[in-house]
Every structure is written in C-alpha cells, then in structure tokens.
Short mmCIF file of C-alpha atoms in Angstrom, two decimals:
data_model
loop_
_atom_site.label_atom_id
_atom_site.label_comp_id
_atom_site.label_asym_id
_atom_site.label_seq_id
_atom_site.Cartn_x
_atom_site.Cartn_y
_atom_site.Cartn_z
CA UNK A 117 84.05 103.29 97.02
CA UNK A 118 82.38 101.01 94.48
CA UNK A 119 84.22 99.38 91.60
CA UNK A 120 81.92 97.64 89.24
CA UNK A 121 83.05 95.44 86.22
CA UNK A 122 80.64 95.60 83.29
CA UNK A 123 79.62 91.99 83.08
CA UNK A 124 78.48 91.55 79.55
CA UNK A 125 79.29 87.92 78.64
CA UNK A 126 82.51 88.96 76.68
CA UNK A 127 85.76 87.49 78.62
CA UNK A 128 88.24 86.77 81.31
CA UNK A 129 86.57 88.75 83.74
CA UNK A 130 87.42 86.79 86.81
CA UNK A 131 90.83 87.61 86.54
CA UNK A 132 90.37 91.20 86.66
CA UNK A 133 87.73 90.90 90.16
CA UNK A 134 90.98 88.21 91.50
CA UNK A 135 93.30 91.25 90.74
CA UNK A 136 91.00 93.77 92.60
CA UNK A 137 90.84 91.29 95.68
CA UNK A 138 94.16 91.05 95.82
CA UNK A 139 94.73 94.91 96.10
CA UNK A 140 91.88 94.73 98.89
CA UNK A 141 88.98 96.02 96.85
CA UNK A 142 85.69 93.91 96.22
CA UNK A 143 84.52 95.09 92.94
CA UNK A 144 81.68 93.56 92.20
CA UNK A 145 80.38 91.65 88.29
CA UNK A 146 77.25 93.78 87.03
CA UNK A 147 75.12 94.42 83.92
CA UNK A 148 72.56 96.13 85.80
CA UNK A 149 72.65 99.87 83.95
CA UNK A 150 71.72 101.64 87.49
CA UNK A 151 74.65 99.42 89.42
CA UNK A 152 77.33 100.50 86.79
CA UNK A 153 75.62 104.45 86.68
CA UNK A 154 76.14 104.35 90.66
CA UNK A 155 79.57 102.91 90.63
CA UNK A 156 82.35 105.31 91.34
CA UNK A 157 84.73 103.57 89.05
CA UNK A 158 83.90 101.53 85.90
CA UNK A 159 85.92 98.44 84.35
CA UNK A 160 84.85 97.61 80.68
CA UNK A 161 86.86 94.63 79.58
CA UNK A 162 86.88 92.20 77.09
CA UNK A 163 88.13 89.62 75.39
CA UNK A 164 87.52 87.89 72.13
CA UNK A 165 85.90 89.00 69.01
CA UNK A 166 85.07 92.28 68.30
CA UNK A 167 81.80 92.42 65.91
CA UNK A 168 80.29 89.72 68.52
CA UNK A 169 81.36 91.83 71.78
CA UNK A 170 79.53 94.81 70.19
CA UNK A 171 77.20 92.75 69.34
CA UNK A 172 76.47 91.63 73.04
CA UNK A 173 76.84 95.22 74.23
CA UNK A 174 73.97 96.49 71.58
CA UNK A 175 71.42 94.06 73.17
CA UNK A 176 71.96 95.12 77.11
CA UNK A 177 71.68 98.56 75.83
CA UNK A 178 75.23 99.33 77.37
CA UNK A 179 76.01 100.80 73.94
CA UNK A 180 74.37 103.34 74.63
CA UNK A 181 75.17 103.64 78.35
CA UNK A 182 78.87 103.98 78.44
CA UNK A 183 79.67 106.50 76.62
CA UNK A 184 77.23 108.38 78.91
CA UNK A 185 79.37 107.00 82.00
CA UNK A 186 81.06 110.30 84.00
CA UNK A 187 82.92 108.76 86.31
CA UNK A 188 86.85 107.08 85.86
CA UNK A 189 86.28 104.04 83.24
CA UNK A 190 88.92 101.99 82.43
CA UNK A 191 88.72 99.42 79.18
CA UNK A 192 90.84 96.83 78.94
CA UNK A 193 92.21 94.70 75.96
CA UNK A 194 89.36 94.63 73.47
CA UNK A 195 87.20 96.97 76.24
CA UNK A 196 89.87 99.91 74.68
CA UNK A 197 89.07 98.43 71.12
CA UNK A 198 85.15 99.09 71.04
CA UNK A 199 85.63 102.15 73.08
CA UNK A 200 87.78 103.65 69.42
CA UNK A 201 85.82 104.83 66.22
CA UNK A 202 85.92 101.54 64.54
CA UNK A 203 87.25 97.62 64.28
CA UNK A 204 88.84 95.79 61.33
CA UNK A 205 87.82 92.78 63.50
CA UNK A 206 84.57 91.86 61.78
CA UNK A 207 84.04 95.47 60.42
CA UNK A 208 82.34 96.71 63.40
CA UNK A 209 81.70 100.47 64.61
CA UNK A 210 83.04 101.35 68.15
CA UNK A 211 81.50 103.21 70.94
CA UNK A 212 83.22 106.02 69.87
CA UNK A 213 84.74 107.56 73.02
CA UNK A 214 88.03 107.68 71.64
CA UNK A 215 88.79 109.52 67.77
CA UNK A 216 90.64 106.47 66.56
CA UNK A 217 90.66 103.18 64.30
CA UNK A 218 91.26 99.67 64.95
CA UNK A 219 93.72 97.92 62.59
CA UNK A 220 94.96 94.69 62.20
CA UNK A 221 99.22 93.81 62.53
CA UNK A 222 100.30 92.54 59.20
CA UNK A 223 101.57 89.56 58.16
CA UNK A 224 105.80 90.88 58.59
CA UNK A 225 105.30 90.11 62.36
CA UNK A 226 103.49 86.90 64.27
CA UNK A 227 99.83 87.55 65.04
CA UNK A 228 98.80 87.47 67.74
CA UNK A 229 100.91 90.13 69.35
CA UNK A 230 101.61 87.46 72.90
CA UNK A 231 103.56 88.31 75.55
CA UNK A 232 105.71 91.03 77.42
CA UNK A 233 106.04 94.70 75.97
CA UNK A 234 107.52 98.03 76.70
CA UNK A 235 105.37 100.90 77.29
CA UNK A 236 106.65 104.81 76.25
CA UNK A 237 105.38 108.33 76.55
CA UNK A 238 103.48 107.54 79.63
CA UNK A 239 100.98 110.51 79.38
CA UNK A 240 98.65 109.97 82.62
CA UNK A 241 98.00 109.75 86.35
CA UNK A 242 97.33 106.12 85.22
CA UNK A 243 100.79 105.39 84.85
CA UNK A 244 101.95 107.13 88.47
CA UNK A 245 104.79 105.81 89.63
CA UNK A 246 105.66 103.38 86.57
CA UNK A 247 108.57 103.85 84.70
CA UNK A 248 108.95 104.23 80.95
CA UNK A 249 109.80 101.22 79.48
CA UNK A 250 107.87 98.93 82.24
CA UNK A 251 106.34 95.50 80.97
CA UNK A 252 102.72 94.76 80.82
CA UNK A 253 101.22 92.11 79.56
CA UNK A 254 99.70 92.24 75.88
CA UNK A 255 97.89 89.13 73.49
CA UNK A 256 96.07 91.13 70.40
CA UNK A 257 96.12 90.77 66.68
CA UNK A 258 94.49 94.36 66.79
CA UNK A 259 95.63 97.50 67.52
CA UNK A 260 94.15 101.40 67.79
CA UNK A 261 97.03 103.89 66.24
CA UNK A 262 98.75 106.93 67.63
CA UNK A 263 96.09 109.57 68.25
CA UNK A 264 95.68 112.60 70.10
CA UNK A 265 94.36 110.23 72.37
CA UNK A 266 97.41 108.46 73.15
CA UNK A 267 98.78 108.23 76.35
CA UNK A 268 101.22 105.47 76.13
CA UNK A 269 103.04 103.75 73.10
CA UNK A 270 104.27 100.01 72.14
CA UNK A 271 106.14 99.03 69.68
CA UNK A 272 105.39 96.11 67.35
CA UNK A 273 105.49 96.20 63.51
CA UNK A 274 105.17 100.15 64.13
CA UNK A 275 104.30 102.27 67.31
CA UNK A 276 101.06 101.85 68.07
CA UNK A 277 98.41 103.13 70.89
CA UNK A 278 98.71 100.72 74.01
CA UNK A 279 96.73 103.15 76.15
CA UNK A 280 94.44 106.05 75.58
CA UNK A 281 92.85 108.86 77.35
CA UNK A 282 89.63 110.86 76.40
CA UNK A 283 88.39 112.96 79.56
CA UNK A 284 87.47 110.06 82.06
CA UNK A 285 87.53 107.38 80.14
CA UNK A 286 90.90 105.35 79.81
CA UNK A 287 91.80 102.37 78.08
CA UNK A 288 94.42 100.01 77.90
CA UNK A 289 95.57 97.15 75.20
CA UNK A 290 97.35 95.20 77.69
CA UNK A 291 96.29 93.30 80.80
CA UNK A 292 97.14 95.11 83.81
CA UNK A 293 95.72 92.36 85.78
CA UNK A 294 98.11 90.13 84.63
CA UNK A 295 100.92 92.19 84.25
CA UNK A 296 102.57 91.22 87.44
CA UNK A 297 103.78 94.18 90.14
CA UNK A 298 103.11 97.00 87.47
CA UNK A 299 100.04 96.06 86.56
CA UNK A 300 98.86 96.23 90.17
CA UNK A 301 100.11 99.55 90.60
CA UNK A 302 98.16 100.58 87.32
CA UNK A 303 94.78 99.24 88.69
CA UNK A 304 95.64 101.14 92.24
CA UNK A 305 96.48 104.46 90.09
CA UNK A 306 93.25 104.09 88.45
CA UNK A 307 91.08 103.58 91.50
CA UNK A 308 92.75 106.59 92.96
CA UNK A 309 92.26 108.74 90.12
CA UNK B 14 110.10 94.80 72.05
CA UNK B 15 107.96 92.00 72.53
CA UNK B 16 110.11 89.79 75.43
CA UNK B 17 111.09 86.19 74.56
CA UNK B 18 108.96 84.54 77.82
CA UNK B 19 110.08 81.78 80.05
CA UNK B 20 107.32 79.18 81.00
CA UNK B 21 107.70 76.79 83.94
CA UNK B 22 105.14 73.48 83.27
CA UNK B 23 103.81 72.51 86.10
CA UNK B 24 102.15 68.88 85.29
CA UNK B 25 99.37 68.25 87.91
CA UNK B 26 97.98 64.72 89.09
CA UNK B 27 94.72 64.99 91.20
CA UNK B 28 95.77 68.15 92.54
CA UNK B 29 99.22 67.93 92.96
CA UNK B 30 102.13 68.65 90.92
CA UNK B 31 104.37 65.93 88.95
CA UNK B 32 106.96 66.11 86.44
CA UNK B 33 107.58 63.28 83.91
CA UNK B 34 111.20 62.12 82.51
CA UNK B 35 109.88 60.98 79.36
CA UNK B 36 106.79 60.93 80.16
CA UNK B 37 107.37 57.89 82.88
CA UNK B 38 108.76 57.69 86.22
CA UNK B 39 106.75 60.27 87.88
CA UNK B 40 108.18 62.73 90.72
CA UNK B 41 106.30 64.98 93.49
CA UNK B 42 107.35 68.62 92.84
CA UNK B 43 104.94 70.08 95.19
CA UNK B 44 101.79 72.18 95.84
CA UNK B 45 101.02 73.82 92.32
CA UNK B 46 99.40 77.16 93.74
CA UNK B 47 102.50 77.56 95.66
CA UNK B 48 105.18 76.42 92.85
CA UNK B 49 102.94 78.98 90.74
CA UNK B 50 103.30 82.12 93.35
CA UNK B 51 107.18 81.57 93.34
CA UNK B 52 107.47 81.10 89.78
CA UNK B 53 105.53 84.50 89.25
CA UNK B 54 107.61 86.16 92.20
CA UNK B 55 110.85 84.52 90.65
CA UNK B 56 110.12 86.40 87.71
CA UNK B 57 108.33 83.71 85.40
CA UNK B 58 106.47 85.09 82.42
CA UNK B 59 103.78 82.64 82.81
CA UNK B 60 102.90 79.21 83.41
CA UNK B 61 101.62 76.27 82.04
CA UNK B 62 99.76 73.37 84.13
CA UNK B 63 98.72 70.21 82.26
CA UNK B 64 96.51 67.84 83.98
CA UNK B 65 97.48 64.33 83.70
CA UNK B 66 94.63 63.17 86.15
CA UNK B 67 93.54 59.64 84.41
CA UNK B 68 90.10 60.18 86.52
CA UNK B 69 86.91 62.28 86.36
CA UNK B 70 87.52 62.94 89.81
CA UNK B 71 91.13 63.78 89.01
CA UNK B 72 90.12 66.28 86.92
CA UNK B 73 86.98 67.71 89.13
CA UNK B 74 90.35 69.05 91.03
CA UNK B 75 91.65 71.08 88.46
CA UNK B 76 88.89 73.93 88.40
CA UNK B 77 89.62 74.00 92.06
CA UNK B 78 93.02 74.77 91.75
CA UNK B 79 92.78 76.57 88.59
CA UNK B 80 90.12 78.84 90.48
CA UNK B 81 93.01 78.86 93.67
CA UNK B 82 96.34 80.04 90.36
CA UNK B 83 93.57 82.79 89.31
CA UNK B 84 93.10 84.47 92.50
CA UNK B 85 96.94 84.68 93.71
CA UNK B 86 98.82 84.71 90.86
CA UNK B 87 99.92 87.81 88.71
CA UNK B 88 100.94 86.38 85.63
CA UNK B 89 99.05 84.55 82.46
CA UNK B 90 98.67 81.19 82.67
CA UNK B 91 97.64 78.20 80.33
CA UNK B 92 95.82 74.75 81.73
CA UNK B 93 95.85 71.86 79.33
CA UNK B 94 95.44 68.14 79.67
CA UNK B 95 91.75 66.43 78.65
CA UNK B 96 89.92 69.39 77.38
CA UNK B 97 88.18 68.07 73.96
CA UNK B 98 84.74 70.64 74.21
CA UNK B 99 83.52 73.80 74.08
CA UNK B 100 81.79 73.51 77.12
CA UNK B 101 85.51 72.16 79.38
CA UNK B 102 87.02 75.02 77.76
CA UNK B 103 84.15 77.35 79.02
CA UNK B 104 84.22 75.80 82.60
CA UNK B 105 88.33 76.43 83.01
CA UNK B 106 88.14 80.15 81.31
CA UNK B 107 85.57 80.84 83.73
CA UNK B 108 87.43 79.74 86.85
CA UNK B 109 90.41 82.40 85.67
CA UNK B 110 92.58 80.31 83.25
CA UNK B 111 93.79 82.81 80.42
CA UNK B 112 94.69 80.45 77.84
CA UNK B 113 93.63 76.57 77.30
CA UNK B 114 95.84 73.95 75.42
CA UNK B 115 94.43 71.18 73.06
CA UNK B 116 96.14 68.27 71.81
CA UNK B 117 94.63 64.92 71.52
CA UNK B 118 91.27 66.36 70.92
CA UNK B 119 92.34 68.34 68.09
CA UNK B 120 93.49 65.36 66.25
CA UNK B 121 90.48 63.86 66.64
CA UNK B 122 88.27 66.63 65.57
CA UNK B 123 89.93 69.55 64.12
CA UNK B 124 86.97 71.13 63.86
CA UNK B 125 87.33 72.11 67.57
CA UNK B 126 90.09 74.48 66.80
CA UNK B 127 87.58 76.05 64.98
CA UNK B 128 84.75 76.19 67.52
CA UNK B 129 87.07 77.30 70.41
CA UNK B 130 88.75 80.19 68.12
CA UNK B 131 85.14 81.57 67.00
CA UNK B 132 83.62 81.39 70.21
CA UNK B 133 86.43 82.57 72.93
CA UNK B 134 89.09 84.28 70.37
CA UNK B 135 92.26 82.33 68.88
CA UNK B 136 94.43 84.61 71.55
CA UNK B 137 93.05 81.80 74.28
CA UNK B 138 93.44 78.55 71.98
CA UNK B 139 96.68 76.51 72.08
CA UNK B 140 97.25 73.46 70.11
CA UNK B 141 99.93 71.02 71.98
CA UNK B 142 101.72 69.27 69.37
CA UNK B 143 103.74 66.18 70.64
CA UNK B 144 105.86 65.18 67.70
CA UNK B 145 108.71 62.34 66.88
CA UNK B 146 111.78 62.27 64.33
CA UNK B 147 111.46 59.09 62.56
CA UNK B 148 113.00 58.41 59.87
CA UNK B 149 113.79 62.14 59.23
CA UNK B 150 109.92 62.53 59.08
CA UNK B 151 108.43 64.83 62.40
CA UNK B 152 105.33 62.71 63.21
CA UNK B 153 102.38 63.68 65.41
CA UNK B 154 102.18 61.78 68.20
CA UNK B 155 99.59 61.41 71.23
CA UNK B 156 99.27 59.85 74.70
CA UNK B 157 102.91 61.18 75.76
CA UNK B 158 104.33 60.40 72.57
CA UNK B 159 103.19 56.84 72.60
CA UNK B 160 100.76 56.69 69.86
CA UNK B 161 101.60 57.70 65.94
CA UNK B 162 99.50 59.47 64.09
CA UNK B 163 99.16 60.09 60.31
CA UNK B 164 100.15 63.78 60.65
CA UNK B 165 102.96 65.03 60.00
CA UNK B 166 104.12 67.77 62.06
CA UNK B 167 104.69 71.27 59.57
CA UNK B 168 102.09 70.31 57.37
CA UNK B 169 99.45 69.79 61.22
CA UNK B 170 100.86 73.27 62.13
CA UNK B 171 99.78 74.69 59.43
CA UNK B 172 96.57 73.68 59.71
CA UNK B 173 95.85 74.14 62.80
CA UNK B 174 96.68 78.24 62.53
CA UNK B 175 94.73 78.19 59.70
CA UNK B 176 91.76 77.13 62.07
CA UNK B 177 92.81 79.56 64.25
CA UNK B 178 95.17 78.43 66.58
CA UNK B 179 96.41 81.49 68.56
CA UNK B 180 100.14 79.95 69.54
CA UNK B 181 101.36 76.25 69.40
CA UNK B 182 103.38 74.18 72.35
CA UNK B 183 105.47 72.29 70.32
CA UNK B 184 107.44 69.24 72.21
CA UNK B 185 109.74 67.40 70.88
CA UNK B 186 109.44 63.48 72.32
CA UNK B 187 112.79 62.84 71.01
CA UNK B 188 114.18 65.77 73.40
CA UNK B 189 111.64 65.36 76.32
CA UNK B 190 113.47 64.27 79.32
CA UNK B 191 116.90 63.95 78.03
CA UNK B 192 118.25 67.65 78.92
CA UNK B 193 120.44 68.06 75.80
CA UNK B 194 118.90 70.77 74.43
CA UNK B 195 115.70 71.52 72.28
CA UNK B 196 114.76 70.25 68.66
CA UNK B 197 116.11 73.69 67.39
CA UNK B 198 116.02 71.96 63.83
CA UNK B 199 112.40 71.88 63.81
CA UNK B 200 111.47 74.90 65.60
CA UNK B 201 113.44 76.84 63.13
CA UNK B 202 111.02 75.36 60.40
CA UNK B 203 107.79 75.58 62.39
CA UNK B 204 108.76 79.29 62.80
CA UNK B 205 108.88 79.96 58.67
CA UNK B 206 105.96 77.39 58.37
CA UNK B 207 103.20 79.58 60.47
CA UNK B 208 102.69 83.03 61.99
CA UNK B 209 101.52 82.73 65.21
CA UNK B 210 103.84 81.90 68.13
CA UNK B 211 105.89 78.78 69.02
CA UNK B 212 106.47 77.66 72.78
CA UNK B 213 109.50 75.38 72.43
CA UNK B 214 109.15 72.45 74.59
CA UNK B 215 111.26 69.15 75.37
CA UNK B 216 115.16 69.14 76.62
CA UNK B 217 115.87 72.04 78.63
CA UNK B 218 118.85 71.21 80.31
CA UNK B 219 121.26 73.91 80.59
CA UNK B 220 121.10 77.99 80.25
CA UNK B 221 122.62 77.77 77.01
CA UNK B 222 120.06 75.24 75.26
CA UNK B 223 117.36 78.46 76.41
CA UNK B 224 119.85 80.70 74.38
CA UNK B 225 120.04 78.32 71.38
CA UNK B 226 116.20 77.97 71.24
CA UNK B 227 115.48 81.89 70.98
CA UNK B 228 118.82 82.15 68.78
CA UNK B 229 118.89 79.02 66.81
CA UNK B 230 115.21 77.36 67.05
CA UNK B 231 113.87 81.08 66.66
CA UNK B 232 111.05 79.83 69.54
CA UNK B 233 108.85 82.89 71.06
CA UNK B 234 108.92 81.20 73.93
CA UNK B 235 110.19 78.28 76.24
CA UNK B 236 108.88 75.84 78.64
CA UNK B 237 110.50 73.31 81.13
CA UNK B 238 109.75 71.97 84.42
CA UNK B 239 112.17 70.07 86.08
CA UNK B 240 115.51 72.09 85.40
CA UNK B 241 113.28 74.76 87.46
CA UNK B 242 110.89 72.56 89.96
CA UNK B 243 114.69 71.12 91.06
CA UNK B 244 116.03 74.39 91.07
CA UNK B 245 118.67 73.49 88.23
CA UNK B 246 118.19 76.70 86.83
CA UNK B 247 117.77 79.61 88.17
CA UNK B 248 115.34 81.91 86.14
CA UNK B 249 116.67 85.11 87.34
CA UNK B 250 120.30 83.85 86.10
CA UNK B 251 118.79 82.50 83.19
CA UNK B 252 117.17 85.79 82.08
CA UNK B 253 120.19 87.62 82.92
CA UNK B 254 122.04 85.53 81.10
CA UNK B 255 119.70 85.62 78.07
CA UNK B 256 119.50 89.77 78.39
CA UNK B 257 123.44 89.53 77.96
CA UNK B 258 123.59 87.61 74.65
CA UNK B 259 121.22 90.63 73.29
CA UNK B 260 117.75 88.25 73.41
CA UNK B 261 114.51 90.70 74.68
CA UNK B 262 113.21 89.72 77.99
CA UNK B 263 111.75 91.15 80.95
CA UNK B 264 114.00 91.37 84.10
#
C-alpha cells in the first residue's frame, strides 16, 4: 500500500510521516500530481494561513487535482479547512469537497482554540474503535459548522464540525498525529478504510 | 470541553536535560527523548524543552534531538531557548517541533512576533514572558530574570497578542524555584488582559498550587519540571486530583 502526504510547502508535515513510521507505514512527502494520483491513500494537511495555503495549492495545480482524488483522503487541521466551501481566514474560497463554511470563534472564548477536546456523534469507520468523548488534539481559531457533512462534533463557544465526511474524502480539525493513543488508532482506521 | 493541560519543561544543555532552582544551581534530570516518552506515556499533555546551550555547538544539538522528540513522541511539543529569526524558527518546525517559544528576541525586535505569526500561523508562536514584582509593578525581565527591562508585564502581553502571539508562557521569577505556589495574582489579570492562552509557569510545588492556578490564576495551562523530573508529583494523581475538584482534563 502507498500512503502519500501532499507536500505543498504549507506545515508540520514531518510529524504526520513520524506518526506513520511509528504505526509501521513509510508514507512518503510528494507534490508530484502522478505520485499522489497513484497513491492508495492521500494525506492533505496543513497548517497556517488559509488564503496563503490556497494560495500555494493554486500554483502546483493541486487545486484542481484533489478534488479529482478517488481514493481515501484524509485532511487534517487547515487540510479539512480548504477542503469546505469557503474561509473567513483571509476570505479565501475552498476546494469545495465538503458543502460547508469556515468561521472564525468569537471573541467570548480564547482564540486560538489550544489543547485537548472531546469528540461526539462519531459518524465513521474513521472513528472504529474510539469512544465518544475521546481526546484529540486541536489548535485553530477557525472552525467549519455542523453540516450534513459532519461526522464528529466539539464543543467550544458552540458545537462545531471537528470531522467531516463527503464520499472518500475525510477531514479532521484536530491532529490525530499528535493526539496520543487515539490518534494512532484514527490514522490506522483510516489506512484500513 | 477544552482540557486544562499539564506541561512538564524539560530544560536541555548540549543535549541533555537540566532543571534550574532559580535559574542557578543546575541538576542532571536525564536523557530528554526518554523523559519526553514517559511524560507522554504518563499521560502529559505536552511538553516544553528550552535550550539553555550557551554555545553554537550547544545548540547544533537541539535539531538533533528535536528531530529524535518528533519521531517517538505522541504529544505536541514546544522548543524554546535562542530562537530570534525566521529562518531558526523554520529549521526547528521542520525537524517536527509543533510550537516555538520567543522571549529575549521579542524584546528586542517585536517585529518578529509579527514575521513568525504571518509566515508559520500565530497557533505555532509563543512569547516567554519572564516577569518580576517590584515594587508592586510586574516587570519584564530577561536572561533568567536577571536583566530589567522597561516593559511592564500586562501592558507587553498585550502587545504581543496583538502581533499575534498564539499563547504566552508566563513565569513568574519571584515564584521560580521556590515551590509555594504560582503568581495566581497576576495570571488572573493576564487572563482579563488578552485572549489567547496563558501557560502558568514558576512555583509548582504541591497538587494543590496546580488546583489554585486553573481555579484561582484562571491559567489554560501549567508547566513545571522538577516537582515531576523528581517524581514529586505524580501526574496521574495530579490529574485525578484536578478531575475531582470539577477542573476539565484528560485522564
């Protein structure tokens, strides 16, 4: 099997190939349009600004490739955020893969959002064998709201969507890869999916 | 609910890890990759290393070990100590750090908050404020609390969310070292001064000065080293003992 992690200048990726290696699976750091076509499951992750990650993503042309993508992606953290309709953050248009806007936390709670959170109404394979209520690790000022397209809930100022689902694409707001025991199991769910 | 977090500080010195008692009088706590697998196994939220290498070569040793924390450890962590570019910053987010903290630098060019927040996102900036009750004034201080500045303390918070600061480490040198308890006085204030999270730091001594500083000091978070590199708390206990006088954490 070949896990490939889009590699387009935006982020923490190491992290995320560390957390792979550590479950045994060498997924390998690629921009190359025919390495991520060929892959059998896709990482899109991301981590920073929003207007300037889209930005990066319009000039490798993998705007235009990911929604195309067939096989199991996962996006994580700001990967889920440009995979919605839009972005607050900078006013930017998503890819579109999932029917949903990206708003920003008010000012009645701290921003960022940093730290440990529940997640509720687990909704997936993703989330096979993790219990409602199980910690993952979240830091956003950003979130996508409830949608059809939820799969999994967090509350903070309101409920919001910390994971979402639209055929095989998935996304998640918080960072499985550094969500200890449970994020490990979600990264094994999703390369058994 | 967002989870109050626990942060073991793991200060490292070419490599190895030290703890300070006031910032003197340093003592060998161990190999930090190891110290940090325990901590994450022993149910640590996430972790904090701050080089206090004086040398270049000192320092060269960090990415090494920050590479090592990355690749077999579960949890976020935060390296600090030195970092005063763009291009440091760059070098330790590449080798797996999640977060970096600034301090000196920051005083010395603001700016830099600026720079850092625009180009990697404020969730990865930290500004390490080291401040001293004198006088009933909270003054920034550098260099391990050795050094005054002309800043004083709520009004250098604010700014430094304002140029996008993503969570401040806030020790208190008067507490640092002397285990009785944080500067809950202050934190409290910092809290209603910005909007962006507060690490309390400086005077952990006993489970109950954790529950005062999430209680009383209204912190997001704490950090100490040597009540848990000694094993004088336990952070299981602790967090037990937190979950039973109602504060959110993971367990």
């Amino acid at each position: 099997m070949k896990t490939v992690i889009i590699n387009y200048g935006a982020g923490n990726i190491k992290s995320i190939q560390f957390a792979f290696k550590r479950l045994g699976v060498d997924a390998q750091l690629s921009k190359d349009p025919e390495a991520i076509e060929a892959a059998d499951k896709v990482i899109f992750p991301g981590v920073g600004e929003a207007s300037s990650a889209m930005h990066m993503l319009k000039q490798s042309g993998l705007d235009r490739l990911i929604p195309k993508l067939t096989q199991p992606v996962l996006g994580i953290c700001l990967g889920m955020q440009l995979m919605c309709n839009h972005s607050d953050e900078g006013q930017t248009n998503g890819l579109g893969i999932f029917d949903v806007e990206v708003k920003r936390f008010s000012k009645a709670v701290k921003v960022p959002q940093m730290g440990w959170n529940t997640i509720h109404n687990l909704k997936s394979n993703l989330f096979h064998n993790i219990n409602d209520a199980e910690f993952m690790y979240l830091v956003h000022s950003y979130y996508a709201e409830i949608c059809q397209e939820t799969i999994a809930t967090s509350h903070y100022e309101s409920e919001y969507s910390t994971a979402l689902k639209s055929d095989n694409f998935y996304g998640v707001q918080f960072h499985p890869e550094k969500s200890s025991l449970a994020g490990e199991r979600l990264l094994k769910n999703f390369l058994n999916l | 609910m967002l989870t109050k977090r626990i942060i073991p500080c793991l200060d490292i010195k070419n490599g190895r890890t030290v703890k300070g008692v006031n910032f003197v009088n340093l003592r060998d706590a161990g190999d930090p990759v190891e110290l940090a697998k325990q901590y994450a196994r022993l149910g640590a939220d996430e972790l904090v290393f701050l080089d206090i290498s004086a040398t270049l070569e000192g320092r060269k040793t960090m990415h090494d070990m920050v590479l090592k924390v990355a690749e077999q450890v579960n949890i976020p962590f935060t390296v600090g100590g030195g970092i005063s570019s763009i291009k440091d910053v760059d070098d330790l987010l590449h080798c797996g750090a999640d977060k970096v903290s600034i301090n000196s630098s920051a005083i010395k060019r603001p700016e830099l908050i600026n720079e850092l927040a625009d180009k990697f996102g404020s969730q990865c900036v930290v500004v390490a404020i080291d401040a001293k009750q004198i006088d009933n004034e909270w003054m920034v201080h550098l260099a391990g609390g050795t050094i005054p500045t002309k800043h004083y303390l709520f009004d250098w918070a604010k700014e430094v969310e304002s140029r996008g600061a993503g969570e401040i480490l806030f020790t208190s040198m008067n507490n640092d070292g002397t285990k009785s308890g944080f500067a809950n006085e202050a934190l409290a204030k910092l809290a209603e001064t910005v909007n962006i999270p507060i690490i309390a730091s400086g005077g952990a001594g006993t489970i109950q000065h954790f529950i005062d500083t999430f209680k009383i000091g209204k912190a997001d978070a704490a950090l100490a080293a040597s009540v848990f590199h000694f094993g004088e708390i336990d952070i299981i206990d602790l967090k037990k003992e937190l979950k039973k006088q109602h504060i959110e954490i993971r367990l």
